[in-house]
Every structure is written in C-alpha cells, then in structure tokens.
Amino acid sequence: MKKTNIFVIGGGASGILAAIVAKRNGAEVTVIERNSRIGKKILVTGNGRCNYTNALSSVSDYNNQEFVEYGLKAFSPENTMSFFNDLGIVPKVENEGKAYPLSEQASSIIDVFLYELNRLHIEVVSDAYVINIIKRNQNFQIFLKDGRSFDCDKVILATGGKALATTGSDGSGYELAKKLGHKIVEPFPALVKLKLESPHLKHLQGIKMPAIVELIHNNEVLQKEEGDILFGNYGISGPTILQISRLANELYIKGEQVYIKIILVSSMTKQEVYNRFFMSKDKPVDFSLVGMINKRYISAIIKEAKIEKQNTLVRDLTDKQLNKLVSLLFDWRFLVTGTKGFSDAQVTAGGISVSEINSETMESKKVPGFYITGEVMDIDGRCGGYNLQWAWSSGYLAGMNASN
Ligand SMILES: Cc1cc2nc3c(=O)[nH]c(=O)nc-3n(C[C@H](O)[C@H](O)[C@H](O)COP(=O)(O)OP(=O)(O)OC[C@H]3O[C@@H](n4cnc5c(N)ncnc54)[C@H](O)[C@@H]3O)c2cc1C
C-alpha cells in the first residue's frame, strides 16, 4: 500500500514533533523550514534552558480551555517527559512544575531532534519559504518563494505565531490558512513587557525585586501575581508582569484603562506602617523608608506622594502627604500604555480560529487533510512551559491523525 505523503510546514517545536510521530506511524514525511536550521526559537526558550513542559499543566493555564482539553490528555506533560526521556533528555523539574533538560541547555532538545529526524530518514528542506498551499482534489500543492513546488497527500501547518519573528515565525502561517478559507482571530502579543505611564521611570529603571502585582480594571483586581518585577525606562517586565500581560494587553487594545498595581509592603498592616513613621517622626522622610522598601524606590515614591523635599522631617508632613505615602506603599498604580510588541513577546495570542479545527485530531474542519499545530492557532498559555506543551500535544495529535 502507498504510504501517506505528509509535508510539515515549519520546523519548529510542534512541526518537528508532528513529523517524528507521523513517520513512526508509517507515513512518508518531509519538513519544510524557511531558516537554514530547524528549531531556532527552541534555542532561546527558557533563557536558553528550554522550559519544555510544566508537570502541573491544566486546561486553566490556556485561553480556549475546552479546545485544549483533549490534546493535553492525549499527550500530557508526563507523555512529553517520557517522549523526550526516550530521546535522551533527562527531566529536571523545578519550582511550580517547570521542567528543563538536566543539561540546562535548550540546544539538547535540538540535538536529540536532529538525531531522531536523521535516524528516521525524515527529509528536512531548509531555506524554503512557503508562500501558498493549494488543495487539488485529494492532494495538496505547496509553493515556495523561490519557485519550487511540491505535491503531497496531507499538510501539517506548524508555522508558529508572530512573536520574535527573527526566529522565523513571521505570521505567514495566517496568510496561508486564510487563503484556504480559515478565519483568523486578530493576533496580539502576550507574555510581553508592558509600557507604563509614569514620570518616575528614569529613577526606577533597573530595579529588580520581588513584589505582589495586581492588574486593575474599573477598580477591580482582575489578576494577582507574586514574584520578581523589573523596571525599565519604557515600563516594567519580569515573570509576574509576563503572566499579567496577556489580559492587560487584551483590555488595552479594546481601549480600556488598565493599571498595574504594585504592593511594595505586604508583610505589614497599614497600622504597623503608621506606627513606624510615628517612631521615626524626627527623621527625614527618605531615611524613614530605609529598611522597609528597596532604597531605589524611595525618591520616586516620595515624589509621587507630592512631598517636595526628600529630607522633610516626618513630623512636618501634612496628614494628606503621610496618608498618600502610606497608601502608595500598599497600592502604587501605573497606567498601562501598551506593550513592547511582537518583537519582544514570548507568545502570540489569537491566530487561526479553533472553531474551525477538530480538537481531537487537529484537522481543519474546512479543508480535509490539512492539519494545524502549535502557536499559529488561537491557543496561548501562561509562562512556565505551557506553550511548548501545547506545541507537543497538538503536534502529536496532528502527526498521529495525518498518518492514520
Ligand atoms: C524568548 C522566548 C522564550 C520562550 N520560552 C518558552 C519556554 O521556556 N517554555 C515554553 O513553553 N514556551 C516558551 N516560548 C514559547 C514557545 O517557544 C512557542 O510557543 C513554541 O515554539 C511554538 O511552537 P510552534 O511549533 O507553533 O512554532 P515555532 O517554534 O515558532 O516554529 C515555527 C517554525 O515555522 C517556520 N516557518 C514560519 N513560517 C514559515 C513559512 N512560511 N515557510 C516555512 N517555514 C516557516 C519558522 O521558521 C519556525 O522554525 C518562548 C518564546 C520566546 C519567543
């Protein structure tokens, strides 16, 4: 019997896994990659350590929760660790379930992928930019920018989103899917640094420290995260901010006013803070804050409390100034004025609408034989190994089903 001839477009995380699974399942598989090498984005994941899954992943870590449920069960974080373990990757599970290769090198993932692609004789056509896919009767024809074309039985689209386009994912997958009749949910950057409005950013720039951060909209707390924050001259970043950035940006794009609230003092009550100021009433206000908050916040927070001189004695502060200063320690708000954009984002929210994809097979409901994997579809997860887990889960389903 003739083997099914599958072309995978995109040699990134989901495409490589789909190719391996399909080939092991008996198909003839070719990967088409626009770069000269596969997996360029994988190399930069997890700060070069590749947080390749999260042992605690659940549907609540993703946007379209009903859609991801089947895939996360069919190829779970446990399956991911076992799949990579068989290829040679010893898992190292750290805090909050984040899993890395024990080697702490993202390049290990590429190395074992290359070995397996080679062992299975999967052809990788590199420096090959796909510009069109046409369905003809039961077959597909794939066209490259350099004029070459290929015929195949089935196509797996694994071109990624728009985040960090220098790794290859430039959003061209959306155009390819659109031409085949698919709907695109407007993409926007997620897991991204936030721009803030504040006259103090110059002072705050470079401060890195743990804090509790809340996302505020209409005076309501929409999301709360705890961990490191890092101020820059544009605004703020750090793991807590990345987690909050998706919802913050979604609302910002809709024209809503959203604020980042920073809680600098969380282990004391307001009364305890007032008592400390009372004890320090003969000291300059800037000195009274030393030992309570990071020294580099002091001058900015005093200015924000509308206290003109940093060395004003605490006892000379007006009630209004003191109350404002205390309240800022518990609730310092910054208006969100955008993000650093796709070039700085770790993931793309939006993409090919999942309403047109079968969640159990990853096959298009519009174009039989056309499968979709990974970030190119309207699925994104939190920061912490969840996005790669979706790449593996969806890649597995597409590889298995396209080759059946
Ligand atoms: C800085 C950074 C750090 C990250 N860290 C983590 C992490 O630690 N853990 C985690 O879970 N996730 C992380 N992510 C997210 C994760 O890397 C992605 O979600 C995942 O790689 C998506 O896989 P994919 O297969 O859909 O797309 P990609 O991995 O982006 O692969 C798409 C491939 O398709 C190719 N391609 C695109 N268009 C065409 C075309 N027209 N023709 C031919 N080839 C094409 C591209 O060159 C690319 O190789 C990180 C992302 C970034 C940017």
Short mmCIF file of C-alpha atoms and ligand atoms in Angstrom, two decimals:
data_model
loop_
_atom_site.label_atom_id
_atom_site.label_comp_id
_atom_site.label_asym_id
_atom_site.label_seq_id
_atom_site.Cartn_x
_atom_site.Cartn_y
_atom_site.Cartn_z
CA MET A 1 0.00 0.00 0.00
CA LYS A 2 1.24 3.51 -0.83
CA LYS A 3 2.41 5.42 2.22
CA THR A 4 0.67 8.70 3.06
CA ASN A 5 2.93 11.53 1.93
CA ILE A 6 2.84 14.32 4.54
CA PHE A 7 4.51 17.73 4.32
CA VAL A 8 5.05 19.61 7.57
CA ILE A 9 5.40 23.36 7.05
CA GLY A 10 7.62 24.78 9.79
CA GLY A 11 10.50 23.03 11.55
CA GLY A 12 9.76 24.46 14.98
CA ALA A 13 8.60 22.73 18.14
CA SER A 14 5.22 21.43 17.02
CA GLY A 15 6.29 20.67 13.45
CA ILE A 16 9.26 18.51 14.42
CA LEU A 17 7.27 16.54 16.95
CA ALA A 18 4.44 16.04 14.44
CA ALA A 19 6.96 14.85 11.82
CA ILE A 20 8.55 12.30 14.16
CA VAL A 21 5.19 10.94 15.30
CA ALA A 22 3.85 10.69 11.72
CA LYS A 23 6.97 8.94 10.46
CA ARG A 24 7.00 6.47 13.34
CA ASN A 25 3.37 5.77 12.48
CA GLY A 26 4.30 4.75 8.94
CA ALA A 27 3.94 7.90 6.81
CA GLU A 28 6.42 9.43 4.38
CA VAL A 29 7.31 12.79 5.92
CA THR A 30 9.08 15.95 4.72
CA VAL A 31 9.64 19.07 6.82
CA ILE A 32 9.86 22.46 5.09
CA GLU A 33 11.66 25.16 7.05
CA ARG A 34 12.38 28.71 5.92
CA ASN A 35 15.56 29.00 8.05
CA SER A 36 18.77 27.19 7.32
CA ARG A 37 18.29 25.17 10.53
CA ILE A 38 15.34 23.78 12.44
CA GLY A 39 14.18 24.91 15.89
CA LYS A 40 15.68 28.40 16.05
CA LYS A 41 13.07 29.53 18.58
CA ILE A 42 13.56 26.48 20.80
CA LEU A 43 17.15 27.66 21.37
CA VAL A 44 16.02 30.86 23.07
CA THR A 45 13.29 29.33 25.22
CA GLY A 46 13.57 29.34 29.00
CA ASN A 47 16.51 31.77 28.84
CA GLY A 48 18.44 29.20 26.83
CA ARG A 49 17.48 26.34 29.19
CA CYS A 50 14.17 25.41 27.47
CA ASN A 51 11.33 25.08 29.94
CA TYR A 52 9.91 22.30 27.76
CA THR A 53 6.84 21.43 29.77
CA ASN A 54 5.10 22.02 33.04
CA ALA A 55 4.30 18.99 35.16
CA LEU A 56 1.30 20.81 36.63
CA SER A 57 -0.28 21.92 33.31
CA SER A 58 -4.05 22.01 33.25
CA VAL A 59 -6.64 23.48 30.92
CA SER A 60 -6.93 26.57 33.14
CA ASP A 61 -3.45 27.62 32.01
CA TYR A 62 -4.73 28.28 28.46
CA ASN A 63 -7.19 30.63 26.73
CA ASN A 64 -9.51 28.24 24.86
CA GLN A 65 -9.81 25.69 27.64
CA GLU A 66 -12.39 23.35 26.12
CA PHE A 67 -10.35 23.08 22.96
CA VAL A 68 -7.05 22.08 24.63
CA GLU A 69 -8.58 19.52 26.98
CA TYR A 70 -8.40 16.51 24.65
CA GLY A 71 -4.87 17.25 23.45
CA LEU A 72 -3.47 17.77 26.94
CA LYS A 73 -4.83 14.36 27.95
CA ALA A 74 -3.80 12.58 24.74
CA PHE A 75 -0.22 13.87 25.05
CA SER A 76 0.20 15.07 28.62
CA PRO A 77 3.23 16.65 30.34
CA GLU A 78 4.01 13.12 31.55
CA ASN A 79 3.96 11.86 27.95
CA THR A 80 6.17 14.80 26.98
CA MET A 81 8.77 13.96 29.62
CA SER A 82 8.68 10.31 28.68
CA PHE A 83 8.93 11.09 24.92
CA PHE A 84 11.98 13.30 25.47
CA ASN A 85 13.44 10.92 28.05
CA ASP A 86 13.42 8.20 25.38
CA LEU A 87 15.31 10.58 23.10
CA GLY A 88 17.89 11.24 25.85
CA ILE A 89 16.55 14.29 27.72
CA VAL A 90 16.66 13.73 31.48
CA PRO A 91 13.96 15.95 33.04
CA LYS A 92 14.74 18.36 35.85
CA VAL A 93 11.51 19.56 37.44
CA GLU A 94 11.87 22.84 39.30
CA ASN A 95 9.52 25.08 41.27
CA GLU A 96 5.89 25.35 40.11
CA GLY A 97 6.29 22.23 37.95
CA LYS A 98 8.62 23.81 35.36
CA ALA A 99 10.62 21.10 33.55
CA TYR A 100 14.02 21.62 31.88
CA PRO A 101 16.60 19.26 30.42
CA LEU A 102 19.03 18.27 33.17
CA SER A 103 21.79 19.57 30.88
CA GLU A 104 20.17 23.02 31.28
CA GLN A 105 20.73 23.53 27.54
CA ALA A 106 17.94 24.21 25.07
CA SER A 107 20.34 23.01 22.38
CA SER A 108 19.99 19.48 23.84
CA ILE A 109 16.41 19.43 22.54
CA ILE A 110 17.63 20.37 19.05
CA ASP A 111 20.42 17.79 19.23
CA VAL A 112 18.06 14.92 20.06
CA PHE A 113 15.54 16.10 17.46
CA LEU A 114 18.23 16.17 14.76
CA TYR A 115 19.37 12.69 15.74
CA GLU A 116 15.83 11.32 15.57
CA LEU A 117 14.99 13.06 12.27
CA ASN A 118 18.14 11.58 10.83
CA ARG A 119 17.52 8.12 12.27
CA LEU A 120 14.01 8.07 10.83
CA HIS A 121 15.21 9.42 7.44
CA ILE A 122 12.86 12.39 7.60
CA GLU A 123 13.85 14.84 4.91
CA VAL A 124 14.20 18.47 6.00
CA VAL A 125 14.06 21.00 3.17
CA SER A 126 15.65 24.15 4.62
CA ASP A 127 15.89 27.72 3.29
CA ALA A 128 12.41 27.07 1.93
CA TYR A 129 9.77 29.76 2.45
CA VAL A 130 6.24 28.59 1.76
CA ILE A 131 4.02 31.23 0.14
CA ASN A 132 0.97 29.22 -0.89
CA ILE A 133 -0.82 25.93 -0.38
CA ILE A 134 -3.47 24.80 -2.84
CA LYS A 135 -5.82 21.88 -2.45
CA ARG A 136 -6.39 19.96 -5.70
CA ASN A 137 -8.95 17.13 -5.45
CA GLN A 138 -7.47 14.82 -2.81
CA ASN A 139 -3.97 16.32 -2.92
CA PHE A 140 -2.11 19.48 -1.96
CA GLN A 141 0.40 21.55 -3.84
CA ILE A 142 2.88 23.64 -1.83
CA PHE A 143 4.60 26.64 -3.42
CA LEU A 144 7.88 28.16 -2.27
CA LYS A 145 9.05 31.73 -2.73
CA ASP A 146 11.99 30.54 -4.84
CA GLY A 147 9.63 28.97 -7.39
CA ARG A 148 9.87 25.34 -6.27
CA SER A 149 6.68 23.38 -5.59
CA PHE A 150 5.83 20.04 -4.01
CA ASP A 151 2.85 17.70 -4.16
CA CYS A 152 1.64 15.73 -1.16
CA ASP A 153 -1.36 13.94 0.32
CA LYS A 154 -1.58 15.89 3.57
CA VAL A 155 -0.22 19.10 5.05
CA ILE A 156 0.56 19.98 8.66
CA LEU A 157 0.79 23.74 9.17
CA ALA A 158 3.26 24.41 12.02
CA THR A 159 4.49 27.91 11.23
CA GLY A 160 4.11 29.41 14.72
CA GLY A 161 2.73 32.85 15.56
CA LYS A 162 4.26 36.30 15.19
CA ALA A 163 6.34 36.55 18.36
CA LEU A 164 10.08 37.08 17.92
CA ALA A 165 9.88 36.93 14.12
CA THR A 166 13.69 36.84 13.89
CA THR A 167 13.40 33.13 14.75
CA GLY A 168 11.28 32.56 11.63
CA SER A 169 7.68 32.84 12.84
CA ASP A 170 6.63 35.98 10.96
CA GLY A 171 2.88 35.35 10.85
CA SER A 172 2.97 33.97 7.30
CA GLY A 173 1.01 30.95 8.53
CA TYR A 174 -2.05 33.14 9.00
CA GLU A 175 -1.97 34.14 5.33
CA LEU A 176 -1.53 30.52 4.23
CA ALA A 177 -4.54 29.46 6.34
CA LYS A 178 -6.61 32.45 5.20
CA LYS A 179 -6.10 31.52 1.56
CA LEU A 180 -7.52 28.09 2.39
CA GLY A 181 -10.62 29.75 3.86
CA HIS A 182 -9.72 29.90 7.56
CA LYS A 183 -10.77 32.68 9.93
CA ILE A 184 -8.04 34.47 11.92
CA VAL A 185 -8.65 35.85 15.39
CA GLU A 186 -6.68 39.13 15.37
CA PRO A 187 -3.23 38.28 16.82
CA PHE A 188 -1.71 40.34 19.62
CA PRO A 189 1.46 40.00 21.71
CA ALA A 190 1.20 38.12 25.01
CA LEU A 191 3.83 37.28 27.64
CA VAL A 192 5.37 40.63 26.88
CA LYS A 193 6.89 43.64 28.66
CA LEU A 194 4.37 46.41 29.44
CA LYS A 195 4.78 50.08 28.74
CA LEU A 196 3.68 52.31 31.61
CA GLU A 197 2.90 55.97 32.06
CA SER A 198 4.94 57.44 34.93
CA PRO A 199 7.29 60.39 35.38
CA HIS A 200 9.43 58.17 37.64
CA LEU A 201 10.55 55.53 35.17
CA LYS A 202 14.01 57.06 34.82
CA HIS A 203 14.53 56.70 38.58
CA LEU A 204 13.01 53.26 38.76
CA GLN A 205 14.89 51.88 35.74
CA GLY A 206 16.97 48.82 36.64
CA ILE A 207 15.23 47.99 39.94
CA LYS A 208 14.64 44.27 40.19
CA MET A 209 12.93 42.86 43.24
CA PRO A 210 10.07 40.65 44.37
CA ALA A 211 6.65 42.27 44.72
CA ILE A 212 2.98 41.47 44.61
CA VAL A 213 1.43 42.79 41.42
CA GLU A 214 -2.24 43.18 40.58
CA LEU A 215 -3.99 44.04 37.32
CA ILE A 216 -6.65 46.65 37.98
CA HIS A 217 -9.58 47.47 35.73
CA ASN A 218 -12.53 49.60 36.88
CA ASN A 219 -11.03 49.43 40.39
CA GLU A 220 -11.37 45.64 40.40
CA VAL A 221 -8.49 43.20 40.76
CA LEU A 222 -8.53 41.01 37.65
CA GLN A 223 -5.30 39.09 38.24
CA LYS A 224 -2.77 38.84 41.05
CA GLU A 225 0.78 37.51 40.74
CA GLU A 226 3.74 37.36 43.08
CA GLY A 227 7.40 37.31 42.06
CA ASP A 228 10.13 39.44 40.55
CA ILE A 229 9.46 42.69 38.75
CA LEU A 230 11.97 44.70 36.76
CA PHE A 231 11.55 48.36 35.85
CA GLY A 232 12.91 49.73 32.58
CA ASN A 233 12.82 53.21 31.04
CA TYR A 234 9.77 52.10 28.99
CA GLY A 235 7.81 50.41 31.81
CA ILE A 236 8.01 47.05 33.51
CA SER A 237 8.85 43.38 32.94
CA GLY A 238 9.64 40.25 34.96
CA PRO A 239 7.81 36.93 35.38
CA THR A 240 4.84 38.45 37.24
CA ILE A 241 4.33 41.05 34.52
CA LEU A 242 4.57 38.49 31.70
CA GLN A 243 1.76 36.50 33.34
CA ILE A 244 -0.40 39.59 33.64
CA SER A 245 0.48 41.00 30.22
CA ARG A 246 -1.95 38.93 28.17
CA LEU A 247 -5.07 40.20 29.88
CA ALA A 248 -3.61 43.69 30.29
CA ASN A 249 -2.91 43.92 26.57
CA GLU A 250 -6.23 42.40 25.54
CA LEU A 251 -8.06 45.11 27.51
CA TYR A 252 -5.67 47.87 26.43
CA ILE A 253 -6.28 47.01 22.76
CA LYS A 254 -10.03 47.30 23.40
CA GLY A 255 -9.41 50.85 24.61
CA GLU A 256 -9.87 50.07 28.30
CA GLN A 257 -7.84 51.77 31.05
CA VAL A 258 -5.86 49.18 32.97
CA TYR A 259 -3.39 49.71 35.77
CA ILE A 260 -0.52 47.74 37.21
CA LYS A 261 -0.74 47.95 40.98
CA ILE A 262 2.43 47.23 42.90
CA ILE A 263 2.28 46.23 46.55
CA LEU A 264 5.70 47.03 47.97
CA VAL A 265 4.84 46.21 51.57
CA SER A 266 2.80 43.07 52.03
CA SER A 267 4.00 41.64 55.33
CA MET A 268 2.87 44.61 57.47
CA THR A 269 -0.52 46.16 58.18
CA LYS A 270 -1.15 49.83 57.42
CA GLN A 271 -1.31 50.49 61.17
CA GLU A 272 2.13 48.96 61.62
CA VAL A 273 3.48 51.23 58.89
CA TYR A 274 1.91 54.30 60.54
CA ASN A 275 3.49 53.21 63.84
CA ARG A 276 6.91 53.05 62.19
CA PHE A 277 6.53 56.56 60.80
CA PHE A 278 5.46 57.73 64.25
CA MET A 279 8.59 56.16 65.75
CA SER A 280 10.70 57.94 63.10
CA LYS A 281 8.92 61.27 63.33
CA ASP A 282 12.17 63.19 63.95
CA LYS A 283 13.91 61.62 60.95
CA PRO A 284 13.89 62.76 57.31
CA VAL A 285 11.14 61.01 55.38
CA ASP A 286 13.56 59.40 52.91
CA PHE A 287 15.53 57.85 55.78
CA SER A 288 12.34 56.63 57.49
CA LEU A 289 11.74 54.36 54.47
CA VAL A 290 15.21 52.77 54.52
CA GLY A 291 14.95 49.16 55.58
CA MET A 292 11.28 48.93 54.61
CA ILE A 293 11.46 49.20 50.81
CA ASN A 294 14.25 48.98 48.26
CA LYS A 295 16.29 52.16 48.56
CA ARG A 296 15.95 52.88 44.86
CA TYR A 297 12.17 53.27 45.16
CA ILE A 298 12.46 55.92 47.85
CA SER A 299 12.94 59.11 45.89
CA ALA A 300 10.23 58.21 43.34
CA ILE A 301 7.63 57.26 45.94
CA ILE A 302 8.27 60.46 47.91
CA LYS A 303 7.77 62.50 44.74
CA GLU A 304 4.61 60.54 43.90
CA ALA A 305 3.28 61.42 47.39
CA LYS A 306 3.75 65.09 46.42
CA ILE A 307 6.38 65.68 49.10
CA GLU A 308 8.68 68.29 47.66
CA LYS A 309 11.82 67.77 49.71
CA GLN A 310 13.18 64.28 50.24
CA ASN A 311 14.61 65.29 53.61
CA THR A 312 11.40 66.75 55.03
CA LEU A 313 11.08 65.52 58.63
CA VAL A 314 8.27 63.01 59.09
CA ARG A 315 6.68 65.22 61.74
CA ASP A 316 6.48 68.09 59.21
CA LEU A 317 4.46 66.09 56.67
CA THR A 318 0.84 67.09 56.26
CA ASP A 319 -1.74 64.39 57.04
CA LYS A 320 -2.51 64.25 53.33
CA GLN A 321 1.14 63.63 52.44
CA LEU A 322 1.60 60.96 55.10
CA ASN A 323 -1.63 59.20 54.17
CA LYS A 324 -0.68 59.26 50.49
CA LEU A 325 2.78 57.87 51.25
CA VAL A 326 1.37 55.02 53.33
CA SER A 327 -1.26 54.22 50.75
CA LEU A 328 1.37 54.14 47.95
CA LEU A 329 3.35 51.51 49.85
CA PHE A 330 0.30 49.26 49.57
CA ASP A 331 -1.10 50.44 46.27
CA TRP A 332 1.14 52.14 43.71
CA ARG A 333 -0.63 52.28 40.35
CA PHE A 334 0.79 52.75 36.88
CA LEU A 335 -1.36 53.20 33.77
CA VAL A 336 -0.62 50.64 31.03
CA THR A 337 0.12 52.39 27.73
CA GLY A 338 0.88 49.39 25.53
CA THR A 339 3.47 46.65 25.19
CA LYS A 340 6.95 46.24 23.73
CA GLY A 341 5.29 44.44 20.80
CA PHE A 342 5.70 41.16 18.96
CA SER A 343 9.45 41.52 18.69
CA ASP A 344 9.68 41.29 22.49
CA ALA A 345 6.85 38.85 23.11
CA GLN A 346 7.20 35.20 24.05
CA VAL A 347 3.91 34.17 22.56
CA THR A 348 1.12 35.31 20.23
CA ALA A 349 -2.47 35.40 21.42
CA GLY A 350 -5.05 34.98 18.65
CA GLY A 351 -4.43 33.13 15.39
CA ILE A 352 -6.38 30.56 13.35
CA SER A 353 -9.81 30.24 14.93
CA VAL A 354 -10.14 26.98 16.84
CA SER A 355 -13.83 26.80 15.91
CA GLU A 356 -12.61 25.54 12.52
CA ILE A 357 -10.22 22.89 13.87
CA ASN A 358 -11.14 19.42 15.20
CA SER A 359 -9.77 19.41 18.76
CA GLU A 360 -9.24 15.63 18.74
CA THR A 361 -7.26 15.41 15.51
CA MET A 362 -6.05 18.99 14.76
CA GLU A 363 -7.53 18.56 11.27
CA SER A 364 -9.14 21.57 9.65
CA LYS A 365 -12.92 21.33 9.55
CA LYS A 366 -12.82 23.34 6.30
CA VAL A 367 -10.10 21.55 4.38
CA PRO A 368 -9.84 17.78 4.91
CA GLY A 369 -6.21 16.61 5.01
CA PHE A 370 -4.98 20.00 6.29
CA TYR A 371 -3.78 19.90 9.91
CA ILE A 372 -2.79 22.78 12.20
CA THR A 373 -0.45 22.71 15.21
CA GLY A 374 1.08 24.96 17.87
CA GLU A 375 1.03 28.70 18.20
CA VAL A 376 -0.37 29.51 14.74
CA MET A 377 -3.82 28.68 16.11
CA ASP A 378 -5.72 30.75 18.67
CA ILE A 379 -4.18 29.00 21.69
CA ASP A 380 -1.78 30.56 24.14
CA GLY A 381 -0.80 29.64 27.64
CA ARG A 382 0.79 31.11 30.71
CA CYS A 383 4.55 31.50 31.07
CA GLY A 384 6.17 28.35 32.50
CA GLY A 385 6.37 25.56 29.91
CA TYR A 386 2.70 25.64 28.88
CA ASN A 387 3.19 26.95 25.34
CA LEU A 388 5.71 24.30 24.40
CA GLN A 389 3.43 21.69 25.99
CA TRP A 390 0.69 22.83 23.61
CA ALA A 391 3.13 22.61 20.69
CA TRP A 392 3.92 18.99 21.65
CA SER A 393 0.28 17.99 22.38
CA SER A 394 -1.09 19.47 19.15
CA GLY A 395 1.91 18.20 17.17
CA TYR A 396 1.30 14.69 18.49
CA LEU A 397 -2.39 14.72 17.53
CA ALA A 398 -1.69 16.09 14.06
CA GLY A 399 1.17 13.64 13.43
CA MET A 400 -0.84 10.63 14.60
CA ASN A 401 -4.03 11.52 12.74
CA ALA A 402 -2.47 12.72 9.50
CA SER A 403 -0.60 9.42 9.25
CA ASN A 404 -3.57 7.17 10.01
C1 LIG B 1 12.07 34.31 24.01
C2 LIG B 1 11.07 33.17 24.10
C3 LIG B 1 11.14 32.29 25.16
C4 LIG B 1 10.20 31.26 25.28
N1 LIG B 1 10.33 30.38 26.32
C5 LIG B 1 9.43 29.37 26.44
C6 LIG B 1 9.58 28.39 27.46
O1 LIG B 1 10.59 28.37 28.20
N2 LIG B 1 8.61 27.45 27.59
C7 LIG B 1 7.52 27.41 26.76
O2 LIG B 1 6.68 26.56 26.92
N3 LIG B 1 7.40 28.28 25.72
C8 LIG B 1 8.33 29.24 25.55
N4 LIG B 1 8.21 30.11 24.49
C9 LIG B 1 7.10 29.91 23.52
C10 LIG B 1 7.39 28.72 22.58
O3 LIG B 1 8.72 28.80 22.11
C11 LIG B 1 6.43 28.70 21.40
O4 LIG B 1 5.11 28.72 21.89
C12 LIG B 1 6.62 27.44 20.52
O5 LIG B 1 7.92 27.41 19.99
C13 LIG B 1 5.60 27.40 19.40
O6 LIG B 1 5.87 26.29 18.59
P1 LIG B 1 5.39 26.26 17.07
O7 LIG B 1 5.82 24.96 16.52
O8 LIG B 1 3.98 26.60 16.99
O9 LIG B 1 6.18 27.47 16.39
P2 LIG B 1 7.74 27.81 16.26
O10 LIG B 1 8.51 27.06 17.29
O11 LIG B 1 7.82 29.28 16.24
O12 LIG B 1 8.14 27.21 14.84
C14 LIG B 1 7.62 27.71 13.64
C15 LIG B 1 8.60 27.37 12.53
O13 LIG B 1 7.99 27.59 11.27
C16 LIG B 1 8.92 28.24 10.40
N5 LIG B 1 8.13 28.99 9.42
C17 LIG B 1 7.29 30.03 9.65
N6 LIG B 1 6.70 30.43 8.53
C18 LIG B 1 7.19 29.65 7.53
C19 LIG B 1 6.96 29.58 6.13
N7 LIG B 1 6.09 30.40 5.51
N8 LIG B 1 7.62 28.65 5.41
C20 LIG B 1 8.49 27.80 6.01
N9 LIG B 1 8.74 27.81 7.35
C21 LIG B 1 8.09 28.71 8.09
C22 LIG B 1 9.72 29.11 11.33
O14 LIG B 1 10.96 29.46 10.78
C23 LIG B 1 9.84 28.25 12.57
O15 LIG B 1 11.00 27.43 12.55
C24 LIG B 1 9.16 31.12 24.32
C25 LIG B 1 9.12 32.00 23.23
C26 LIG B 1 10.06 33.02 23.12
C27 LIG B 1 9.99 33.94 21.93
#
